[in-house]
Amino acid sequence: PGRAHCAAVGDMLARAHLATRDYDRRQPNLRGLAWWNETAPAVLPHLDESQAALLRAELAYQNHVAAGSAYAALPRGAVHADLFRDNVMFAGTPEQPELTGFFDFYFAGVDSWLFDLAVTLNDWAVDLPSGATDAPRTRALLDAYQAVRPLTDAERRLLPAMLRAGALRFWISRLWDFYLPRSAALLTPHDPRHFERVLRQRVAAPLALP
């Protein structure tokens, strides 16, 4: 995707978050922290020493973050929780894309809006081979999002942690799908190493907001 695509996604994601402010259903994110804690022991035996150390350390870090006051202050509401590039439709041209819809709300639930934003950034604004941050696409998506819904102070502080959380969530789920597949005719496991790379990049080079 280009910067124009990322800007359109950031704008619409912020509008979607604001539109859920009065939504009174409270289904939790079923692939949130509780699921990570429950699933990690099942995938750990399939990892090498370096991978296992990373998974244990990051899970401990995310539990620590979730117990803090800044995390408790994050705005919350209904989230998509899986807004990857293959879950967004565009019309128009590459230079002037027109966003026509989000779809695949299978993993939708209630969580922090910042986590939803982080999951989105981790797909739309990374270099796929390395997992590194793509700065221009990151800025385009964040600027468009904040033009609609500026981040709170707590969100700005915790964005690096939530980017790590988003990478951890999909690393664990892809490990689970890869090593412990369920019977599902349409399930094609993704390579879990991609989100391992994204997580390592997010730990090594935290995103700094101006």
Tab-separated table of N, CA and C in Angstrom, residues 132-194:
chain	number	residue	atom	x	y	z
A	132	ALA	N	10.370	-4.184	9.719
A	132	ALA	CA	10.721	-2.857	10.233
A	132	ALA	C	9.627	-1.837	9.918
A	133	THR	N	9.591	-0.786	10.713
A	133	THR	CA	8.636	0.300	10.503
A	133	THR	C	8.923	1.026	9.200
A	134	ASP	N	7.882	1.285	8.426
A	134	ASP	CA	7.976	2.158	7.258
A	134	ASP	C	7.529	3.546	7.718
A	135	ALA	N	8.484	4.447	7.888
A	135	ALA	CA	8.186	5.742	8.505
A	135	ALA	C	7.162	6.569	7.729
A	136	PRO	N	7.272	6.709	6.402
A	136	PRO	CA	6.281	7.531	5.695
A	136	PRO	C	4.856	6.983	5.795
A	137	ARG	N	4.696	5.672	5.690
A	137	ARG	CA	3.351	5.097	5.793
A	137	ARG	C	2.821	5.188	7.223
A	138	THR	N	3.717	5.019	8.197
A	138	THR	CA	3.311	5.170	9.597
A	138	THR	C	2.806	6.580	9.861
A	139	ARG	N	3.557	7.565	9.393
A	139	ARG	CA	3.163	8.956	9.611
A	139	ARG	C	1.846	9.265	8.910
A	140	ALA	N	1.667	8.759	7.697
A	140	ALA	CA	0.431	9.020	6.956
A	140	ALA	C	-0.776	8.454	7.694
A	141	LEU	N	-0.654	7.235	8.196
A	141	LEU	CA	-1.780	6.603	8.884
A	141	LEU	C	-2.065	7.298	10.212
A	142	LEU	N	-1.014	7.569	10.979
A	142	LEU	CA	-1.198	8.217	12.279
A	142	LEU	C	-1.733	9.640	12.141
A	143	ASP	N	-1.206	10.399	11.191
A	143	ASP	CA	-1.680	11.776	11.014
A	143	ASP	C	-3.161	11.799	10.645
A	144	ALA	N	-3.567	10.901	9.755
A	144	ALA	CA	-4.970	10.862	9.340
A	144	ALA	C	-5.867	10.420	10.493
A	145	TYR	N	-5.397	9.458	11.268
A	145	TYR	CA	-6.180	9.011	12.424
A	145	TYR	C	-6.355	10.155	13.420
A	146	GLN	N	-5.249	10.831	13.732
A	146	GLN	CA	-5.303	11.878	14.756
A	146	GLN	C	-6.018	13.141	14.280
A	147	ALA	N	-6.146	13.323	12.973
A	147	ALA	CA	-6.940	14.443	12.479
A	147	ALA	C	-8.411	14.275	12.844
A	148	VAL	N	-8.837	13.031	13.053
A	148	VAL	CA	-10.214	12.729	13.444
A	148	VAL	C	-10.318	12.532	14.952
A	149	ARG	N	-9.373	11.763	15.512
A	149	ARG	CA	-9.400	11.478	16.961
A	149	ARG	C	-7.976	11.558	17.498
A	150	PRO	N	-7.564	12.705	18.020
A	150	PRO	CA	-6.210	12.823	18.569
A	150	PRO	C	-5.991	11.836	19.714
A	151	LEU	N	-4.800	11.273	19.776
A	151	LEU	CA	-4.466	10.348	20.851
A	151	LEU	C	-4.375	11.087	22.181
A	152	THR	N	-4.784	10.429	23.243
A	152	THR	CA	-4.636	10.982	24.588
A	152	THR	C	-3.182	10.859	25.030
A	153	ASP	N	-2.839	11.507	26.138
A	153	ASP	CA	-1.479	11.399	26.662
A	153	ASP	C	-1.138	9.949	26.999
A	154	ALA	N	-2.077	9.228	27.596
A	154	ALA	CA	-1.830	7.821	27.933
A	154	ALA	C	-1.599	7.002	26.674
A	155	GLU	N	-2.341	7.281	25.621
A	155	GLU	CA	-2.165	6.543	24.369
A	155	GLU	C	-0.806	6.840	23.744
A	156	ARG	N	-0.393	8.074	23.783
A	156	ARG	CA	0.907	8.426	23.209
A	156	ARG	C	2.031	7.718	23.961
A	157	ARG	N	1.905	7.625	25.274
A	157	ARG	CA	2.934	6.940	26.064
A	157	ARG	C	2.968	5.445	25.770
A	158	LEU	N	1.809	4.863	25.549
A	158	LEU	CA	1.734	3.409	25.433
A	158	LEU	C	1.704	2.894	24.000
A	159	LEU	N	1.773	3.766	23.010
A	159	LEU	CA	1.769	3.267	21.632
A	159	LEU	C	2.901	2.277	21.366
A	160	PRO	N	4.151	2.539	21.795
A	160	PRO	CA	5.190	1.524	21.564
A	160	PRO	C	4.860	0.177	22.198
A	161	ALA	N	4.292	0.194	23.404
A	161	ALA	CA	3.922	-1.060	24.071
A	161	ALA	C	2.804	-1.773	23.328
A	162	MET	N	1.833	-1.025	22.810
A	162	MET	CA	0.723	-1.654	22.096
A	162	MET	C	1.149	-2.160	20.723
A	163	LEU	N	2.129	-1.524	20.105
A	163	LEU	CA	2.683	-2.074	18.867
A	163	LEU	C	3.333	-3.427	19.141
A	164	ARG	N	4.009	-3.539	20.266
A	164	ARG	CA	4.563	-4.834	20.665
A	164	ARG	C	3.448	-5.829	20.963
A	165	ALA	N	2.389	-5.362	21.622
A	165	ALA	CA	1.260	-6.236	21.943
A	165	ALA	C	0.600	-6.768	20.680
A	166	GLY	N	0.413	-5.895	19.693
A	166	GLY	CA	-0.196	-6.334	18.446
A	166	GLY	C	0.645	-7.370	17.731
A	167	ALA	N	1.963	-7.186	17.752
A	167	ALA	CA	2.849	-8.174	17.133
A	167	ALA	C	2.814	-9.489	17.898
A	168	LEU	N	2.807	-9.410	19.229
A	168	LEU	CA	2.762	-10.629	20.043
A	168	LEU	C	1.478	-11.399	19.790
A	169	ARG	N	0.353	-10.707	19.734
A	169	ARG	CA	-0.933	-11.374	19.528
A	169	ARG	C	-0.906	-12.221	18.258
A	170	PHE	N	-0.402	-11.650	17.152
A	170	PHE	CA	-0.432	-12.395	15.895
A	170	PHE	C	0.713	-13.392	15.789
A	171	TRP	N	1.802	-13.171	16.498
A	171	TRP	CA	2.842	-14.207	16.541
A	171	TRP	C	2.290	-15.447	17.250
A	172	ILE	N	1.670	-15.259	18.405
A	172	ILE	CA	1.121	-16.400	19.141
A	172	ILE	C	0.037	-17.105	18.328
A	173	SER	N	-0.866	-16.351	17.729
A	173	SER	CA	-1.960	-17.003	16.998
A	173	SER	C	-1.447	-17.745	15.773
A	174	ARG	N	-0.418	-17.205	15.122
A	174	ARG	CA	0.129	-17.908	13.961
A	174	ARG	C	0.943	-19.129	14.380
A	175	LEU	N	1.626	-19.044	15.510
A	175	LEU	CA	2.293	-20.238	16.036
A	175	LEU	C	1.270	-21.322	16.344
A	176	TRP	N	0.183	-20.920	16.954
A	176	TRP	CA	-0.881	-21.865	17.313
A	176	TRP	C	-1.487	-22.513	16.067
A	177	ASP	N	-1.794	-21.705	15.061
A	177	ASP	CA	-2.357	-22.237	13.820
A	177	ASP	C	-1.365	-23.141	13.094
A	178	PHE	N	-0.076	-22.793	13.168
A	178	PHE	CA	0.949	-23.529	12.425
A	178	PHE	C	1.266	-24.870	13.078
A	179	TYR	N	1.460	-24.856	14.388
A	179	TYR	CA	1.896	-26.077	15.076
A	179	TYR	C	0.743	-26.895	15.655
A	180	LEU	N	-0.395	-26.266	15.886
A	180	LEU	CA	-1.541	-26.961	16.480
A	180	LEU	C	-2.787	-26.691	15.641
A	181	PRO	N	-2.750	-27.068	14.367
A	181	PRO	CA	-3.858	-26.722	13.466
A	181	PRO	C	-5.154	-27.407	13.858
A	182	ARG	N	-6.255	-26.684	13.643
A	182	ARG	CA	-7.580	-27.248	13.848
A	182	ARG	C	-8.125	-27.765	12.529
A	183	SER	N	-9.141	-28.575	12.607
A	183	SER	CA	-9.803	-29.063	11.402
A	183	SER	C	-10.653	-27.932	10.829
A	184	ALA	N	-10.215	-27.403	9.714
A	184	ALA	CA	-10.948	-26.300	9.081
A	184	ALA	C	-10.600	-26.281	7.603
A	185	ALA	N	-11.590	-26.468	6.785
A	185	ALA	CA	-11.341	-26.615	5.358
A	185	ALA	C	-10.711	-25.363	4.751
A	186	LEU	N	-11.029	-24.200	5.299
A	186	LEU	CA	-10.557	-22.951	4.707
A	186	LEU	C	-9.369	-22.351	5.449
A	187	LEU	N	-8.821	-23.056	6.433
A	187	LEU	CA	-7.725	-22.512	7.226
A	187	LEU	C	-6.385	-22.816	6.571
A	188	THR	N	-5.650	-21.770	6.205
A	188	THR	CA	-4.301	-21.909	5.664
A	188	THR	C	-3.355	-21.180	6.608
A	189	PRO	N	-2.572	-21.911	7.401
A	189	PRO	CA	-1.700	-21.251	8.381
A	189	PRO	C	-0.697	-20.311	7.718
A	190	HIS	N	-0.507	-19.151	8.320
A	190	HIS	CA	0.502	-18.204	7.862
A	190	HIS	C	1.832	-18.505	8.544
A	191	ASP	N	2.914	-18.066	7.916
A	191	ASP	CA	4.244	-18.240	8.484
A	191	ASP	C	4.351	-17.398	9.759
A	192	PRO	N	4.548	-18.016	10.919
A	192	PRO	CA	4.613	-17.231	12.158
A	192	PRO	C	5.868	-16.377	12.275
A	193	ARG	N	6.879	-16.661	11.452
A	193	ARG	CA	8.138	-15.923	11.592
A	193	ARG	C	7.985	-14.447	11.242
A	194	HIS	N	6.984	-14.110	10.426
A	194	HIS	CA	6.809	-12.695	10.074
A	194	HIS	C	6.553	-11.856	11.316
